Short mmCIF file of C-alpha atoms and ligand atoms in Angstrom, two decimals:
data_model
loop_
_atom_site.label_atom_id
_atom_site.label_comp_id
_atom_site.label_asym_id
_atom_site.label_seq_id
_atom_site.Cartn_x
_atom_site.Cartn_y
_atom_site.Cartn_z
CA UNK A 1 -43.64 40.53 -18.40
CA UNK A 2 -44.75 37.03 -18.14
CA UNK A 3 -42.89 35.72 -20.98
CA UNK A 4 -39.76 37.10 -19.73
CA UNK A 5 -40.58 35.42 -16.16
CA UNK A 6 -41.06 32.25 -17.95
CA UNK A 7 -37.41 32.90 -19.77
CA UNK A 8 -35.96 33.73 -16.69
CA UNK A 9 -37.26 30.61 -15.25
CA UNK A 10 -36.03 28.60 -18.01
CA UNK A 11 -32.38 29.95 -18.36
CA UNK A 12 -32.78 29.42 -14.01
CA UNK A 13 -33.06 25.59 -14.45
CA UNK A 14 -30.64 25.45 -17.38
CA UNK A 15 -28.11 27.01 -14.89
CA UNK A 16 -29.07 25.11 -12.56
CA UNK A 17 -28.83 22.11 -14.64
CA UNK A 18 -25.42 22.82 -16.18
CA UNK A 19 -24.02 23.51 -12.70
CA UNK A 20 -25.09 19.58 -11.30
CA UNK A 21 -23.66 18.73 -14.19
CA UNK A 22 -20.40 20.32 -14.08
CA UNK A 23 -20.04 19.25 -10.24
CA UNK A 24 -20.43 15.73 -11.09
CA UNK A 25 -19.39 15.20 -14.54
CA UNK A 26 -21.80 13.09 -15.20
CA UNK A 27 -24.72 14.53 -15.94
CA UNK A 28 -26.53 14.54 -11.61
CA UNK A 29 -26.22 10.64 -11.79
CA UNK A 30 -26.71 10.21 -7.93
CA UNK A 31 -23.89 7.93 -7.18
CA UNK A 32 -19.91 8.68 -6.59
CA UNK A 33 -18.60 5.80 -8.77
CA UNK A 34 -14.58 5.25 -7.45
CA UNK A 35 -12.66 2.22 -9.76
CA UNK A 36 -10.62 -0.48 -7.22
CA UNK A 37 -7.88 -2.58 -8.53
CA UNK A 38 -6.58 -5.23 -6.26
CA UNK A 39 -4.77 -8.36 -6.61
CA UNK A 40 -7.88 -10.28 -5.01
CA UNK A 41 -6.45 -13.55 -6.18
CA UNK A 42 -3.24 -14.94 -7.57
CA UNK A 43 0.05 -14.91 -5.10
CA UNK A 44 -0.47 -12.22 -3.15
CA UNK A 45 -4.36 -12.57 -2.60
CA UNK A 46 -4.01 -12.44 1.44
CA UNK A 47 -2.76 -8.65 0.90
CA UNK A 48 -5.79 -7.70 -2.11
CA UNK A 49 -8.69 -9.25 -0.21
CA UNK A 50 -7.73 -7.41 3.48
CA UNK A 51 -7.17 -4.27 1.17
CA UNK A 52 -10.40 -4.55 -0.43
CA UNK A 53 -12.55 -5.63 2.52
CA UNK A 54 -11.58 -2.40 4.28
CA UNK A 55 -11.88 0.17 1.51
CA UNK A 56 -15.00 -1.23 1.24
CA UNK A 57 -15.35 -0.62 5.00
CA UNK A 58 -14.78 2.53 4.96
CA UNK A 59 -17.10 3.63 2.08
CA UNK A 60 -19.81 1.79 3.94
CA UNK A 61 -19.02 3.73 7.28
CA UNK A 62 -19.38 7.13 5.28
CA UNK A 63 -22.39 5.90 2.82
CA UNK A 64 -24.11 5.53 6.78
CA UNK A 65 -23.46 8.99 7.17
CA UNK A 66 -24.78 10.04 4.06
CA UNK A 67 -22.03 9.70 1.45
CA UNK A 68 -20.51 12.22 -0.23
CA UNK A 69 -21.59 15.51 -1.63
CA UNK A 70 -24.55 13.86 -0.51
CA UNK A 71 -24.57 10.63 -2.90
CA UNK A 72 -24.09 7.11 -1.85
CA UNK A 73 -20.34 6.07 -3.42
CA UNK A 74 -20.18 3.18 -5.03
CA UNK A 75 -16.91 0.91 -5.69
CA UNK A 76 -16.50 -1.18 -8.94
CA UNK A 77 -13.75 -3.79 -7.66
CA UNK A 78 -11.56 -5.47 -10.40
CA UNK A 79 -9.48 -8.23 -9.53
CA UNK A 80 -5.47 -7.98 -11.86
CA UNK A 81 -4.67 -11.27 -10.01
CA UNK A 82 -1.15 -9.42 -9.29
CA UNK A 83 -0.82 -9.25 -13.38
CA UNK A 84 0.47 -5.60 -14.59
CA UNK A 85 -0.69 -6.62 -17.89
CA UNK A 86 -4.60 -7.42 -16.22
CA UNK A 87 -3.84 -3.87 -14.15
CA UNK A 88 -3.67 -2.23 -17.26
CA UNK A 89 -6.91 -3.68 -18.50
CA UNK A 90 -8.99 -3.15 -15.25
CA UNK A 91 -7.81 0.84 -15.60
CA UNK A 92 -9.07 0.97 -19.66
CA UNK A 93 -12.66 -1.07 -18.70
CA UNK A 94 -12.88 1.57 -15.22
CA UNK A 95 -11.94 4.87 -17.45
CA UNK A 96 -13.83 3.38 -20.71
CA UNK A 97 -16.92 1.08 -19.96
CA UNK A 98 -17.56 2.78 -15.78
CA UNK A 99 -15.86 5.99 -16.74
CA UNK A 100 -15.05 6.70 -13.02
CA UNK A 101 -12.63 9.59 -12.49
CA UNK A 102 -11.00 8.40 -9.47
CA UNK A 103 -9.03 4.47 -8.94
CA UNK A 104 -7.99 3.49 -5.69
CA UNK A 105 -5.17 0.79 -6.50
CA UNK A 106 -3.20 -1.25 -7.82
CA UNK A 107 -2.04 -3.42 -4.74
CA UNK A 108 1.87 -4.22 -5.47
CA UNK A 109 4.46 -1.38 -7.60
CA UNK A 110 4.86 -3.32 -10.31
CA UNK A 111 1.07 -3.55 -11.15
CA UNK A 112 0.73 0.04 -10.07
CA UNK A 113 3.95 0.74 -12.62
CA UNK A 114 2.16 -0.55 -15.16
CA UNK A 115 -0.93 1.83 -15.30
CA UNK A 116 0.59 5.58 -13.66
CA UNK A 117 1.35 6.68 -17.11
CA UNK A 118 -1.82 5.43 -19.05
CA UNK A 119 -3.96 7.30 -15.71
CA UNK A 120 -2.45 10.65 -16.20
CA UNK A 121 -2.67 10.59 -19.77
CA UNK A 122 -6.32 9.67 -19.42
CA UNK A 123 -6.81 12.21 -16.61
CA UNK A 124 -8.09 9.43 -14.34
CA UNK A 125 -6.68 10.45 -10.77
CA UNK A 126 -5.10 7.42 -9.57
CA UNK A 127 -4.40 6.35 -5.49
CA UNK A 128 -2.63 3.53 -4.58
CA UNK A 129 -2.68 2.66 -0.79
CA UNK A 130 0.03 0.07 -0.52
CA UNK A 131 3.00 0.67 -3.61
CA UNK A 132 6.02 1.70 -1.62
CA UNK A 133 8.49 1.41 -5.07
CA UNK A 134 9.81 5.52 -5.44
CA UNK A 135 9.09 5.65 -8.96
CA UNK A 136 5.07 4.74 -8.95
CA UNK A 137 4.37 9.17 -8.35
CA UNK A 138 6.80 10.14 -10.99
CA UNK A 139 4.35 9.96 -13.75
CA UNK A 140 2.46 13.28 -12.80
CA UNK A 141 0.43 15.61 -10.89
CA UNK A 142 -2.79 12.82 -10.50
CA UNK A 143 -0.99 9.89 -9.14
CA UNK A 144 -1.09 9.50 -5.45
CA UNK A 145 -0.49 7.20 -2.58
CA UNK A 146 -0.89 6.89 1.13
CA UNK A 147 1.90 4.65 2.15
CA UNK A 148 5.80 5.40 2.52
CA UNK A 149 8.90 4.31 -0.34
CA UNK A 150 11.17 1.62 -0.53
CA UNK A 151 14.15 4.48 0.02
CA UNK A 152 12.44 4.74 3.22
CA UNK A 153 12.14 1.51 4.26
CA UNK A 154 15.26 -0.06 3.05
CA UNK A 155 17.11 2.87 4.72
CA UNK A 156 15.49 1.84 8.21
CA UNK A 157 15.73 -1.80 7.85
CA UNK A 158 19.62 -1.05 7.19
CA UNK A 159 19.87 1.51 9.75
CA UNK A 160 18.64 -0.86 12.30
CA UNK A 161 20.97 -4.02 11.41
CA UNK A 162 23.57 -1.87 12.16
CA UNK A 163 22.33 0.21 15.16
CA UNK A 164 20.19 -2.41 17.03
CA UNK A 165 21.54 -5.37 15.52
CA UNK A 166 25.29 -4.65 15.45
CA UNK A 167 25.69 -6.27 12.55
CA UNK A 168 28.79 -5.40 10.27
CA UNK A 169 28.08 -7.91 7.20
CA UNK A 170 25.13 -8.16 5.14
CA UNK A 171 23.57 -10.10 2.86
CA UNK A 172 20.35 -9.93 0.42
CA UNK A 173 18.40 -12.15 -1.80
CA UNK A 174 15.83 -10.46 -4.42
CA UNK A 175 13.78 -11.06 -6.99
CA UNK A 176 15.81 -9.85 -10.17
CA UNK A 177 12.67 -8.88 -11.96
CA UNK A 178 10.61 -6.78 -9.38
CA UNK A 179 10.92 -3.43 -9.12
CA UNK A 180 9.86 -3.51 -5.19
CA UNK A 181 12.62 -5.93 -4.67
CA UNK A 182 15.11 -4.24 -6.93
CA UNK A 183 14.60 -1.06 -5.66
CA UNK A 184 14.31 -1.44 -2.00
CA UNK A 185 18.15 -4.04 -2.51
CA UNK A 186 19.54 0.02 -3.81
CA UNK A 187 18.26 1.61 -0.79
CA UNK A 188 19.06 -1.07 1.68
CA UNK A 189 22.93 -2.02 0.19
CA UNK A 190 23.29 2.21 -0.03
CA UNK A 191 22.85 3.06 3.50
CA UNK A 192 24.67 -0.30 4.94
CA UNK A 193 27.76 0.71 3.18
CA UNK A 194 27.28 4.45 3.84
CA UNK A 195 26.95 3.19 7.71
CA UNK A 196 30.23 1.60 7.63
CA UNK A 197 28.81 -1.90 7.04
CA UNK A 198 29.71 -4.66 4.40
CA UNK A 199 27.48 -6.46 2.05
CA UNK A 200 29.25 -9.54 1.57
CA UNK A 201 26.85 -11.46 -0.87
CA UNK A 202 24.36 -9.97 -2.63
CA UNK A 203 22.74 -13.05 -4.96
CA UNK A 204 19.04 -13.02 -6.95
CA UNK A 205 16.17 -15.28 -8.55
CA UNK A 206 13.59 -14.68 -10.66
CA UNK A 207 9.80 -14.17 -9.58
CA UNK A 208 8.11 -17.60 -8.91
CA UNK A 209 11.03 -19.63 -8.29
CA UNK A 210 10.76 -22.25 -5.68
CA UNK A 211 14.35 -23.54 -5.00
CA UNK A 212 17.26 -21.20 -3.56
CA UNK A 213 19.39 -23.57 -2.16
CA UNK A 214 22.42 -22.49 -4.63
CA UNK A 215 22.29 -19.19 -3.66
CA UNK A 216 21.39 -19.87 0.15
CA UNK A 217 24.33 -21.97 -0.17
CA UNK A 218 27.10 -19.08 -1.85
CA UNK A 219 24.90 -16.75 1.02
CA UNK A 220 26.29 -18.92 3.62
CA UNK A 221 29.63 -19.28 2.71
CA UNK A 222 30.15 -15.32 3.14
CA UNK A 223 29.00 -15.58 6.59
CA UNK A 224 26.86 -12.27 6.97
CA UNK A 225 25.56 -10.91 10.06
CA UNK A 226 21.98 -10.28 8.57
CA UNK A 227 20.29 -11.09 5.21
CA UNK A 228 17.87 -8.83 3.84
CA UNK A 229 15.07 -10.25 1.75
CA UNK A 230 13.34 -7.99 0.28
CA UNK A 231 10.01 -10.10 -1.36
CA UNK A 232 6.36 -11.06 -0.13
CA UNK A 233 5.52 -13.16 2.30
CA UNK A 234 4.80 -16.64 0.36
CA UNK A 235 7.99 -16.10 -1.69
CA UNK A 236 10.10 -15.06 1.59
CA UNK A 237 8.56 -18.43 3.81
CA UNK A 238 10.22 -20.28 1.12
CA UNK A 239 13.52 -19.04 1.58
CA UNK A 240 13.45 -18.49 5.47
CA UNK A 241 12.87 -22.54 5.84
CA UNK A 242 15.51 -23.07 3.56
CA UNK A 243 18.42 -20.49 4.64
CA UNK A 244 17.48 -22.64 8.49
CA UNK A 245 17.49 -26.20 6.70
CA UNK A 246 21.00 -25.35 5.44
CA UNK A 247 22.03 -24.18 9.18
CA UNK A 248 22.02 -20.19 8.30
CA UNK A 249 21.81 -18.43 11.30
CA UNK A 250 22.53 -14.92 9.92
CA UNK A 251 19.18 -12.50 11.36
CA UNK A 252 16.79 -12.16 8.77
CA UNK A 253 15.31 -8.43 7.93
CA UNK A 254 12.66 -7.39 5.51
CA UNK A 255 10.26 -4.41 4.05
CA UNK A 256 6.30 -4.81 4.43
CA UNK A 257 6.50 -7.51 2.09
CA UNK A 258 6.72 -9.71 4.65
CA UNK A 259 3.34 -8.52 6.56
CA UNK A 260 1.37 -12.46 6.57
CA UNK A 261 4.14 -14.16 6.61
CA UNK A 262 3.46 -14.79 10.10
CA UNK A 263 0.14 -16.98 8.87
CA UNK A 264 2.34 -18.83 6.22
CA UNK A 265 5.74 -19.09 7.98
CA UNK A 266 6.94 -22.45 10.20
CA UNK A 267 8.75 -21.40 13.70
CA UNK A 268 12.17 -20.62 11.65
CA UNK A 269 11.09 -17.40 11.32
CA UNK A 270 10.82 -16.36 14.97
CA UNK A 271 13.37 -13.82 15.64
CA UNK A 272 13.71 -12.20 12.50
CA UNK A 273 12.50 -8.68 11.92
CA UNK A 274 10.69 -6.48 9.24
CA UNK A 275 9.39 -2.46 8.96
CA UNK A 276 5.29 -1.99 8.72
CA UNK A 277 2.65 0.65 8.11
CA UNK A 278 1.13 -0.31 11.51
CA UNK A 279 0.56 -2.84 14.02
CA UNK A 280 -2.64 -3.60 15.21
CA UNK A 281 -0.97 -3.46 18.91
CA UNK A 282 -0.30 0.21 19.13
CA UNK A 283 -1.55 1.64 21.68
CA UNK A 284 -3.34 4.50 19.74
CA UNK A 285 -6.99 5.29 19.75
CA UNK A 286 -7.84 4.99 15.94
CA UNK A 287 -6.06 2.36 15.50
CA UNK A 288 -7.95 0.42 17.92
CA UNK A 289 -11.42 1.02 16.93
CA UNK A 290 -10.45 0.55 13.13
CA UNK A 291 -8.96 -2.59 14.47
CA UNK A 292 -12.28 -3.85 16.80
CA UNK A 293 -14.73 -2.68 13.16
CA UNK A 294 -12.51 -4.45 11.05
CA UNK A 295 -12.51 -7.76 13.02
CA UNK A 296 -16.24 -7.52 14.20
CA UNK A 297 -17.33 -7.25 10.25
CA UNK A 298 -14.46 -9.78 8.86
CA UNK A 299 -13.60 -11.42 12.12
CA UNK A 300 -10.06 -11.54 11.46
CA UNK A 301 -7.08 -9.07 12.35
CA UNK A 302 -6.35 -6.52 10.04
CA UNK A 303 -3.07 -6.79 8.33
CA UNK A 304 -0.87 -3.08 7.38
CA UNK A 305 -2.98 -3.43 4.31
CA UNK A 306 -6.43 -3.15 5.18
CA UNK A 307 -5.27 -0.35 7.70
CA UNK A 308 -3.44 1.65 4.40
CA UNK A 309 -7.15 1.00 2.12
CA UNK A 310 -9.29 1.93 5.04
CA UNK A 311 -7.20 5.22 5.21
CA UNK A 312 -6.84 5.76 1.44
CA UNK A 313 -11.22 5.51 0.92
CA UNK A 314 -10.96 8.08 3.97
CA UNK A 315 -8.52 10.53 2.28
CA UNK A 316 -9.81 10.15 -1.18
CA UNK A 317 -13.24 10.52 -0.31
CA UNK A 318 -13.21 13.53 2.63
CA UNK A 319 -10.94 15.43 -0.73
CA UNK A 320 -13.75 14.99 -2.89
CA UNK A 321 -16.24 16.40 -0.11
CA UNK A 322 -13.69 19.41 0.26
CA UNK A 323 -13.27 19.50 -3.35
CA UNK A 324 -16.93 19.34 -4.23
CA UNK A 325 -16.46 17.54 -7.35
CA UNK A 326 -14.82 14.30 -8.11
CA UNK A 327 -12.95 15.67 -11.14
CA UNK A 328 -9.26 15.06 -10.68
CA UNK A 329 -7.84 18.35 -11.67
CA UNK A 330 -9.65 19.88 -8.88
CA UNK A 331 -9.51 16.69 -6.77
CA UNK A 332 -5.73 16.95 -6.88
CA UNK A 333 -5.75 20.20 -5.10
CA UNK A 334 -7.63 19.25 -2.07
CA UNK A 335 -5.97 16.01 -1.32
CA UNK A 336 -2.40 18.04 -1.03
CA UNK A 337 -4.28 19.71 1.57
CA UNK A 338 -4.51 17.02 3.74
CA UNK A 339 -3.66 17.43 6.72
CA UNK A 340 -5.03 14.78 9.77
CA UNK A 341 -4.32 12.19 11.52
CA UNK A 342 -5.50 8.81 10.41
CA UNK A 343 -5.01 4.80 11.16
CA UNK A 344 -1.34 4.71 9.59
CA UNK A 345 -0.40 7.84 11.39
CA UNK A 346 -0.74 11.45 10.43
CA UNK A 347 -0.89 12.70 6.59
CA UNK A 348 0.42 15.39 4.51
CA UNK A 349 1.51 15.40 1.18
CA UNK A 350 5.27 16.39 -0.40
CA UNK A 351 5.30 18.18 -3.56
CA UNK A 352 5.70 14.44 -5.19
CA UNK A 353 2.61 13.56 -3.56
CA UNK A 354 3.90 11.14 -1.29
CA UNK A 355 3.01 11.11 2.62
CA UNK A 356 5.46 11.71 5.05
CA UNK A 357 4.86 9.23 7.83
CA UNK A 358 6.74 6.90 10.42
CA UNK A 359 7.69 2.97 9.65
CA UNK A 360 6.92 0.28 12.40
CA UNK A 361 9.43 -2.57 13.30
CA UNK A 362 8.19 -5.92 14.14
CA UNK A 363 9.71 -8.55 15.48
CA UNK A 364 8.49 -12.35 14.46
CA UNK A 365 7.94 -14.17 17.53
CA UNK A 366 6.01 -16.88 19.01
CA UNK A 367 2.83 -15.87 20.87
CA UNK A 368 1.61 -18.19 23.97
CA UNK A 369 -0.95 -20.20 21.59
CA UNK A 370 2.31 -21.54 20.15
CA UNK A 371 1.31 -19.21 16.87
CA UNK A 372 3.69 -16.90 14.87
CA UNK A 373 2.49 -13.30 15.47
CA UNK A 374 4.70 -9.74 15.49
CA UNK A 375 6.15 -7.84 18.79
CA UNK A 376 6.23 -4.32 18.19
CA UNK A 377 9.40 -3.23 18.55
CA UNK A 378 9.67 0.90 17.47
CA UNK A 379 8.80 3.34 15.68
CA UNK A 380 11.09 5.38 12.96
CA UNK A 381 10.48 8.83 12.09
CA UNK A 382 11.75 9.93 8.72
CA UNK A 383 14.40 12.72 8.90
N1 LIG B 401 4.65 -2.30 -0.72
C1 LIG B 401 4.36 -3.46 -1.51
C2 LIG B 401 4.61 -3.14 -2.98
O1 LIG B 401 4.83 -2.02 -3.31
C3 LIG B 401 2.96 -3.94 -1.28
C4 LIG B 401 2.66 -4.14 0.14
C5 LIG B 401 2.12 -3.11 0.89
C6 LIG B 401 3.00 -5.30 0.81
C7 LIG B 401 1.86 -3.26 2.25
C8 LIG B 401 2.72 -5.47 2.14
C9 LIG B 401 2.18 -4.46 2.88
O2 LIG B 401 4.60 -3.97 -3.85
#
């Protein structure tokens, strides 16, 4: 009788055992280890650090409360310095050397194009917060994100110049070798012509070039209404001061890309208008407090960004509480079932794993310190 009490008792803990083990995957350790890439330096470091800085918000917020599946989550940052060739080596050191399950990142498509193949083969569920190009989910079932596409955005942007704007002739200027600026050019020239509109010029460069005078100058001579740039902020401040130097006066439109360039931009840019996750304005309950945490921690205003990490910890992290386990297959499951309201507006997931959630228009204007800063303008539902 004893021994079989003491049997019982062992094959008890072994259960017991096997069953922290399963639920964690690695073996009761009692942290929730989640990989970040961001592009923390290099040309788009503004966007990585905000993004960073509130992910890291948020997991502090919910460690305070007691973490997850009661363990304290940790975050092991690497920086790919907006590099998809250092993205893909942050994702082998996170699966290989950390082995985390779970990588919120990269910052910018092409980064995030690099690795979406490489994390599904490796079963590593991967979230990016802020890659808007509609390819990045394609690669499978484990690749997620929490902001909208390009489709969407260049469809609104286009939609808009010729609703609001009036505008009958457009114009754009991309970046030849980006997939965010390539694709968003499609979606934006598509649904100008399909509105009845003309694109009159459509001229490129390649990343990192300086000087667009030649094509600012062809731009010019086709006289379009608007000119859609579809780039990031430091790259688009370049051309804004230089379309103006050469006297273009055609109204300027752009995707989130252009979210900071009201810190890097001269006064040229006043009046021209781009689409956003958020704006720290709204009048919306969530998005003020995450807005008054944010700036009493980092004492600066958070940019669409920080808002669209802060949300992706939250989503991630609640799906692995629902989930009980961090391991993707099951992981997977529970984040399609989101379904709740959070700083970038409500989320649910299509089949492609991509939310379904409104754009923002801002307008660049001039606020009464003499500063560039954004109006809101609306808000755009998509159909
Ligand atoms: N959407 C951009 C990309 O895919 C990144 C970005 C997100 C830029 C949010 C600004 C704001 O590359």
């Amino acid at each position: 009788m004893k021994k079989k009490l003491i049997a019982l008792g062992v094959l008890v803990v072994v259960v017991a055992v096997a069953v922290i083990f399963l639920a964690t995957g690695r073996g009761g350790s009692d942290t929730i280890k989640i990989g970040v890439i961001m592009s923390t330096s290099g040309p788009v470091s503004h966007f990585g650090t905000q993004c960073r800085d509130a992910i890291q918000l948020a997991v502090d917020e919910i460690n305070a409360r007691g973490g997850v599946l009661g363990k304290q989550v940790q975050l092991i940052v690497e920086d790919d310095e907006k590099n998809p060739e250092k993205t893909m080596n942050a994702l082998v050191k996170l699966a290989t050397k950390d082995k985390v399950r779970v990588v919120l990142g990269a910052l910018t498509s092409d980064c995030t194009l690099a690795i979406t193949q490489e994390a599904q083969r490796r079963g590593i569920l991967l979230f990016t917060p802020t890659s808007t190009n509609d390819a990045v989910t394609d690669a499978g079932d484990l690749i997620f994100r929490s902001c909208f596409k390009d489709s969407f955005q260049g469809q609104v942007m286009a939609q808009f110049a010729i609703e609001n704007l009036n505008a009958t002739k457009a114009a754009v200027l991309y970046d030849m070798n980006n997939d965010y600026s390539t694709g968003l050019t499609k979606s934006f020239e598509e649904t100008f012509v399909a509105l009845g509109g003309t694109v009159v010029a459509t001229e490129s460069y390649a990343g990192g070039d300086k000087d667009f005078n030649a094509q600012i100058t062809k731009i010019k001579a086709a006289d379009p209404d608007v000119l859609f740039l579809p780039d990031y902020y430091n790259t688009v401040s370049l051309i804004i001061n230089q379309a103006r130097n050469q006297g273009l006066d055609a109204i300027m439109l752009g995707p989130d890309g252009w979210d900071e360039l009201v810190g890097q931009a001269g006064e040229e840019a006043v009046g021209n208008y781009f689409c956003n996750h958020y704006s720290p304005d709204a009048d919306d309950e969530d998005v003020q407090e995450f807005v008054r945490k944010y700036r009493e921690r980092y004492g600066i205003t958070p940019n669409a960004l920080a808002a669209l990490g802060y949300d992706a910890a939250y989503i991630v992290l609640e799906a692995i509480e629902r989930a009980g386990t961090d391991d993707p297959q099951v992981l997977k499951e529970a984040l399609m079932e989101t379904n709740k309201k959070y700083v970038t507006g409500h989320i649910t997931f299509d089949e492609s794993h991509n939310p379904v959630k409104s754009t923002t228009i801002l307008k660049v204007v001039q606020g009464p310190d003499g500063r560039l800063t954004t109006e809101y303008v609306g808000m755009v539902d998509p159909e």
